[in-house]
Coordinates of C-alpha atoms in Angstrom, one line a residue:
X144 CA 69.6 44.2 97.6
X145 CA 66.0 43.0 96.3
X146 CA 63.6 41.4 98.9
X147 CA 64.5 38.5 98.0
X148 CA 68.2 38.5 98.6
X149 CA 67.2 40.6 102.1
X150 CA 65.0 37.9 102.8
X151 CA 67.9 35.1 102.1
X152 CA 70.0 36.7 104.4
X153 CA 67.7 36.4 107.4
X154 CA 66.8 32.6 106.2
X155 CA 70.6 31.4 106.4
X156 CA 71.0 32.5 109.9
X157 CA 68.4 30.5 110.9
X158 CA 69.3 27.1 108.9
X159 CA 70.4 25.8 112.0
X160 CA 67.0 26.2 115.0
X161 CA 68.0 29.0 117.1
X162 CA 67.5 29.6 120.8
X163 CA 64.9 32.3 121.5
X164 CA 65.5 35.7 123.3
X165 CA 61.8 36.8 123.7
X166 CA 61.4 40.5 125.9
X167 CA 58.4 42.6 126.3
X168 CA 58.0 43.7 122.3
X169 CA 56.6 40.5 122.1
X170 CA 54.0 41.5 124.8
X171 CA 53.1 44.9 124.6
X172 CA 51.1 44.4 121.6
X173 CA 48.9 42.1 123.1
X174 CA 48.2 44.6 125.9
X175 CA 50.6 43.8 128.6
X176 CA 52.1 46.7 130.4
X177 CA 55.4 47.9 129.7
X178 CA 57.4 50.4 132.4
X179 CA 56.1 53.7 131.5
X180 CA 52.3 52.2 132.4
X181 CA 53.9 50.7 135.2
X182 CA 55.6 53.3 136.6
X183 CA 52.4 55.3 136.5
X184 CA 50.3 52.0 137.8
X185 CA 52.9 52.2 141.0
X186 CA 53.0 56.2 141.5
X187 CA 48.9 56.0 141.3
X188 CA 48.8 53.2 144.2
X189 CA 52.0 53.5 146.6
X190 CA 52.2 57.2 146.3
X191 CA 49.4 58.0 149.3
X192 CA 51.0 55.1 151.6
X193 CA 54.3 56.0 150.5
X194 CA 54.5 60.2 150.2
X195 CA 56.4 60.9 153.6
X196 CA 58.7 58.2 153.1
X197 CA 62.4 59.5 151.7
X198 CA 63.3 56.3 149.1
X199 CA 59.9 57.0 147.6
X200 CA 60.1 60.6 147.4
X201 CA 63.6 59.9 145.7
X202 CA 61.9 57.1 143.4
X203 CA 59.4 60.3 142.3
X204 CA 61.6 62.7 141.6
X205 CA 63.6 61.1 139.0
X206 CA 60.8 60.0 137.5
X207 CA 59.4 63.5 137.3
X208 CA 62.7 64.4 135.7
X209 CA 62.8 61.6 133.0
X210 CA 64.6 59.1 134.3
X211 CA 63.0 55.7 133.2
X212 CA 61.7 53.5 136.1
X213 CA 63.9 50.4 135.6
X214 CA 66.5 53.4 136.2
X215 CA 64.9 54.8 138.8
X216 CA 64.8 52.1 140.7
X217 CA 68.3 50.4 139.7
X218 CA 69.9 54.0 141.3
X219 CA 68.0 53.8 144.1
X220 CA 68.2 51.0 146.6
X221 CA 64.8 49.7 147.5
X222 CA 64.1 47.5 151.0
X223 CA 61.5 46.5 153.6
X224 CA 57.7 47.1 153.0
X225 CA 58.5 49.8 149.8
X226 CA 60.3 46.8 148.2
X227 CA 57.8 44.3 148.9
X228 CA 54.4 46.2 147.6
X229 CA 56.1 47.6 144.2
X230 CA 56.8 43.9 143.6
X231 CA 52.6 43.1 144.7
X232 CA 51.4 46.3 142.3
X233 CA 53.6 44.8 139.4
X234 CA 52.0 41.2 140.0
X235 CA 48.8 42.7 140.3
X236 CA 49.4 45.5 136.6
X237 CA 50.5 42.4 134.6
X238 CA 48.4 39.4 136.2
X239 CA 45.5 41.6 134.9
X240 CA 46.8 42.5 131.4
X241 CA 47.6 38.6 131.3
X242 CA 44.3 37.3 132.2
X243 CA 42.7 39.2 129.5
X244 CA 45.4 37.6 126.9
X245 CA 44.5 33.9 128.0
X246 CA 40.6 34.5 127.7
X247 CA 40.9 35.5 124.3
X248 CA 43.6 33.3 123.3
X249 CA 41.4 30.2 125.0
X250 CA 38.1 30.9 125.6
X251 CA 37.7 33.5 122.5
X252 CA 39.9 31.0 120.6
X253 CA 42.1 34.3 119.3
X254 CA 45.6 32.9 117.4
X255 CA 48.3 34.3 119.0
X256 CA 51.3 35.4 116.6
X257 CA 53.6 33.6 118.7
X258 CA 51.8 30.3 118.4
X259 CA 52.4 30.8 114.7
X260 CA 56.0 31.7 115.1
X261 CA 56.8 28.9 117.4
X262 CA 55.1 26.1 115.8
X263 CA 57.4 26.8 112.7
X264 CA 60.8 26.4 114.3
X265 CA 59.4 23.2 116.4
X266 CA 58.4 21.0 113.3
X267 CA 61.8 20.8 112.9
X268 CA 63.7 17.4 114.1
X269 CA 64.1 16.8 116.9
X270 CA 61.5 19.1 118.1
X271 CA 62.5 20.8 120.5
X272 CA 62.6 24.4 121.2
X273 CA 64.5 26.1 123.8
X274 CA 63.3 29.5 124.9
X275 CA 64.7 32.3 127.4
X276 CA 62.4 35.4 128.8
X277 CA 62.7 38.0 131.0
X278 CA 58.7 38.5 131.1
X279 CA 57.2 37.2 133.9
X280 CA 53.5 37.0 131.4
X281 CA 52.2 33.5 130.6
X282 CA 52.3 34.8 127.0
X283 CA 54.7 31.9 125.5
X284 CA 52.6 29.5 127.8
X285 CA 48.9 30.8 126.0
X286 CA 51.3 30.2 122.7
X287 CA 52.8 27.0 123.0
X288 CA 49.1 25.7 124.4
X289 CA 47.3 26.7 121.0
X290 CA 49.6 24.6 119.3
X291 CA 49.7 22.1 121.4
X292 CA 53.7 21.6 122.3
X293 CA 54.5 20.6 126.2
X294 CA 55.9 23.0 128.0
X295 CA 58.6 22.6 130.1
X296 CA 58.9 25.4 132.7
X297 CA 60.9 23.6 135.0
X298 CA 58.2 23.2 138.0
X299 CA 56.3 20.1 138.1
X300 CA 53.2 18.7 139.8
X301 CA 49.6 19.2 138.7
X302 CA 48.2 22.3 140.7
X303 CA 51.3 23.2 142.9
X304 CA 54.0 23.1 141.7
X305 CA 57.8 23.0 142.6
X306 CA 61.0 23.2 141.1
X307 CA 62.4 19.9 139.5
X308 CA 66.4 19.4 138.6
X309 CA 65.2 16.8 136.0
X310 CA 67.5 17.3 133.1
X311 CA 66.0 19.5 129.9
X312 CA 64.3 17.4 127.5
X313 CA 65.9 17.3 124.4
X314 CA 62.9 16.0 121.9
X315 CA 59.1 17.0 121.8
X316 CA 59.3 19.6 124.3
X317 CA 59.4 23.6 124.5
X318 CA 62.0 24.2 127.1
X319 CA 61.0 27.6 128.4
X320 CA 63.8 29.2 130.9
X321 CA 62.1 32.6 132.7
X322 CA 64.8 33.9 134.5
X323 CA 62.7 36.8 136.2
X324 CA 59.9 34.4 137.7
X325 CA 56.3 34.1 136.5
X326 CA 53.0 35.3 137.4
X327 CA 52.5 31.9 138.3
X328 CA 55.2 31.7 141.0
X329 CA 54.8 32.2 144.5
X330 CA 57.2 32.6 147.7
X331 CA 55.1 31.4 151.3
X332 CA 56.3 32.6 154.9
X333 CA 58.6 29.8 155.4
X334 CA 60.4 30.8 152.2
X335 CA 58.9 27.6 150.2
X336 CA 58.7 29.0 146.2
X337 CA 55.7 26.8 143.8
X338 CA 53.6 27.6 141.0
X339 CA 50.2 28.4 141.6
X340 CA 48.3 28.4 138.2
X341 CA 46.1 31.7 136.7
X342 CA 45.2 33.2 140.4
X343 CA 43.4 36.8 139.6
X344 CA 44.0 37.9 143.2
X345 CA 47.3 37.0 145.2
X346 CA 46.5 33.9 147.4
X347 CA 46.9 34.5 151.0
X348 CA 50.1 34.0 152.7
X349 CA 51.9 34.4 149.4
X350 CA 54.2 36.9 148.3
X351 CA 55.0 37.1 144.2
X352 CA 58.1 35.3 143.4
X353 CA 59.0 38.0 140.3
X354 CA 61.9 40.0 139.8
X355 CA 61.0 43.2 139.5
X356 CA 63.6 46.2 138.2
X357 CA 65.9 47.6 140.6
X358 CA 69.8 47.4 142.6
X359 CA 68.4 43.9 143.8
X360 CA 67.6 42.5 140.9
X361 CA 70.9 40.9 140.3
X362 CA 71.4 39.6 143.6
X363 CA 68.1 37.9 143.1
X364 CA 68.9 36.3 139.9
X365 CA 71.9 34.3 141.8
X366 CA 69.9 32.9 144.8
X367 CA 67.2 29.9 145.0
X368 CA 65.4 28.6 141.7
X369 CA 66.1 32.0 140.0
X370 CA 70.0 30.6 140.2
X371 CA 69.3 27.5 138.8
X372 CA 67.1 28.5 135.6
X373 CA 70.0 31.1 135.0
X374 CA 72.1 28.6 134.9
X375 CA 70.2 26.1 132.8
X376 CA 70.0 29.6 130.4
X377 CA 73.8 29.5 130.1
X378 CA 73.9 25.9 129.4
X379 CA 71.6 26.4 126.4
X380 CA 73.1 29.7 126.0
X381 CA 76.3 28.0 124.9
X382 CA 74.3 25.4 123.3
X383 CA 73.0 27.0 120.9
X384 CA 74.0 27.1 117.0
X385 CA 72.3 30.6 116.2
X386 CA 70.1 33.3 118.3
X387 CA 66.8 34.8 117.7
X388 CA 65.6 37.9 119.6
X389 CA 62.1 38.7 119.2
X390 CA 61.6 42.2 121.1
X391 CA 64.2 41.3 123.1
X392 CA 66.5 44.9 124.2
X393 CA 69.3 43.3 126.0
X394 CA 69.3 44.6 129.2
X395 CA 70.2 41.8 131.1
X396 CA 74.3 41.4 131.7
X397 CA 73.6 37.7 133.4
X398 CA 71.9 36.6 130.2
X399 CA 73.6 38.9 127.6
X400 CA 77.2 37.8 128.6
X401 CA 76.4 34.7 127.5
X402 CA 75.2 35.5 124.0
X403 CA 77.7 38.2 123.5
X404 CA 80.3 35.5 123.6
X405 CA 78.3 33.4 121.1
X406 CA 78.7 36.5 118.8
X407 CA 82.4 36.5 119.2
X408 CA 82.9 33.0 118.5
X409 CA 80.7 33.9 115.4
X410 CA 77.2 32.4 116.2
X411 CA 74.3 34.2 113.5
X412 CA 72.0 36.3 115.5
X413 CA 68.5 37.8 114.2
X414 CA 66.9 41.0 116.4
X415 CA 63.4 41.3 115.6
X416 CA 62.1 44.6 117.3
X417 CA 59.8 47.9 116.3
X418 CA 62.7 50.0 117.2
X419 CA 66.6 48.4 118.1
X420 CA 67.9 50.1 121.5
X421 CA 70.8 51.9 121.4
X422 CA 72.6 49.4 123.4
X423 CA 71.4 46.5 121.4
X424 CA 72.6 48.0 117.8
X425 CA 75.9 48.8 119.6
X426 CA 76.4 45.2 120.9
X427 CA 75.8 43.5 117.8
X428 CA 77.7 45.9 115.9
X429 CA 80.9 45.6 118.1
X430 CA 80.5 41.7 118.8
X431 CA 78.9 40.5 115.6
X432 CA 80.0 40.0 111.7
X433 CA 77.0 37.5 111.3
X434 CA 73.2 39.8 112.1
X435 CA 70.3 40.9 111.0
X436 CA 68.1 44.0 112.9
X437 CA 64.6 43.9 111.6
X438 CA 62.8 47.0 112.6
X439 CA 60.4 49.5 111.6
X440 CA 61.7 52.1 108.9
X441 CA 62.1 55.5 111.7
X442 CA 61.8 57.8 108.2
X443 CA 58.7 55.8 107.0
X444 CA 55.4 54.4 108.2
X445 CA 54.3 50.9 107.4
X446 CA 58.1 50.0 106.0
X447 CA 61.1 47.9 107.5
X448 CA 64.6 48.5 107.9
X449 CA 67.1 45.8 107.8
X450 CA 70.4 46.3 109.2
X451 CA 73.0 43.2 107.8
X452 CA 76.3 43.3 109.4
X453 CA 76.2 47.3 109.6
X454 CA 74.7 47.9 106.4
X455 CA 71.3 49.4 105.8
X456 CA 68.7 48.0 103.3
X457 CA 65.0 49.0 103.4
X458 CA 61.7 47.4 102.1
X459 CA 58.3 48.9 102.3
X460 CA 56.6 46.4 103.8
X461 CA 56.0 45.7 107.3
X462 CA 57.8 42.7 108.3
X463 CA 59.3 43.7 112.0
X464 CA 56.2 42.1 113.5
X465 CA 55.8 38.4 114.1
X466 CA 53.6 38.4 111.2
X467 CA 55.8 40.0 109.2
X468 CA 58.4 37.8 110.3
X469 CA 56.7 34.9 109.3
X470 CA 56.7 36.0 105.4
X471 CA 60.4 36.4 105.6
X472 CA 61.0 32.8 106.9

């Protein structure tokens, strides 16, 4: 194929606005922490509080080995005060990457990608946008605020903030479904969840309402607000006419279920990603007659590969960024 019949093959599954899948590729570039930083942020700050305690030592270990940390932590079963300060250093890693994004993207009036990315698919009738992430950054927030588009994350109130079963807007909205929490979410003593906007340090009597990787992570999904934006996400989910993953690797079964039905019942589907997981090229390519991977060439620097329904085509350009992207659609 010639670029331009690669770049017509993206373009007609996407005629129809797609739901977004948006993971971490999105927001590593930008400077937020992925899980090898993170797993070096938590070894660094828990290991002197934590280095006679047996779970920890366990944790350590496997990561020594090579185990990844979401791994390490799903094998492992994490409680108590261990449990609670992982999920505090993870707030405290990303809230600090995060901060940095929004005072360049608002006070040093830097243009996210994003912004760019999203603002194309809302000018679309009847704009509205419906977005799911895993990413507990303010990323798609900083985004959607540059281009001016309400957000609807599902809390409401001016400065706190609690959850509201107010249907999902269907017009002049970005419906934006994080089914991991936010930086911006916060648990009190009594149990009470709101959203407490931009705090640099954790506000006192508050424990982070985030999700962090591990055995408990599913549990968590299915109880309080966490159950009810999953299941908004499935709603949409089975909504939704086509799917667009942007750094997204599929490593969520409550969310991925979902889709992967969508696939079977032939629903287009466009991965956008520097490098597809092994478990995200396998799903497509057993659930999927209708997708596109865009990724970066492994053989070739500054180059794409495009994987269409199992076949490979390849272009030297860069287009498995969001700027890339953007040329193709």
């Amino acid at each position: 194929m010639d670029k331009n019949d690669i770049f017509r093959e993206v373009q007609k599954r996407l005629m129809d606005i797609p739901i977004f899948l948006i993971g971490t590729g999105v927001t590593i570039p930008l400077g937020i922490p992925g899980m090898d930083i993170l797993a070096t942020h938590l070894t660094n700050n828990l290991g002197d509080k934590y280095k006679n305690d047996r779970v920890w030592e366990q944790i350590v270990e496997k990561l020594e080995t090579g185990t990844d940390l979401e791994n390490a932590l799903t094998e492992i079963r994490v409680e108590g005060d261990l449990f609670e300060d992982i999920t505090i250093e993870t707030w405290n890693l990303i809230t600090e990457a995060d901060l940095r994004v929004f005072r360049q993207a608002r006070i040093a009036g830097k243009r996210l990608p994003l912004a760019n990315l999203i603002n194309k698919f809302y000018q679309h009738h009847p704009q509205c946008l419906n977005i799911i992430t895993t990413n507990y950054d303010r990323v798609i927030e900083y985004a959607c605020d540059q281009i001016r588009v309400l957000v609807d994350t599902r809390y409401q109130g001016n400065y706190i903030r609690y959850f509201s079963n107010a249907k999902l807007k269907k017009t002049n909205v970005v419906n934006l479904l994080k089914v991991h929490g936010s930086l911006d979410l916060f648990r009190n003593s009594a149990g009470i969840v709101c959203t407490i906007p931009l705090q640099g340090e954790l506000p006192e009597g508050f424990t982070p309402e985030i999700i962090t990787p591990g055995a408990m992570k599913y549990k968590a999904v299915l109880t309080g607000d966490s159950r009810n934006i999953l299941h908004e996400a499935d709603s949409v989910i089975n909504e939704a006419s086509a799917f667009l993953c942007i750094g997204y690797g599929f490593n969520d079964e409550q969310i991925q279920d979902r889709v992967i039905a969508g696939l079977d019942a032939g629903k287009p589907i466009v991965l956008v990603t520097k490098c597809v997981s092994e478990d995200a090229g396998h799903l497509l390519a057993n659930h999927s007659n209708n997708y596109v991977i865009i990724e970066k060439n492994p053989d070739k620097e500054m180059a794409t590969r495009f994987t269409i329904n199992r076949e490979y085509e390849y272009l030297d350009e860069t287009y498995w960024t969001i700027d890339g992207f953007m040329q193709i659609i």
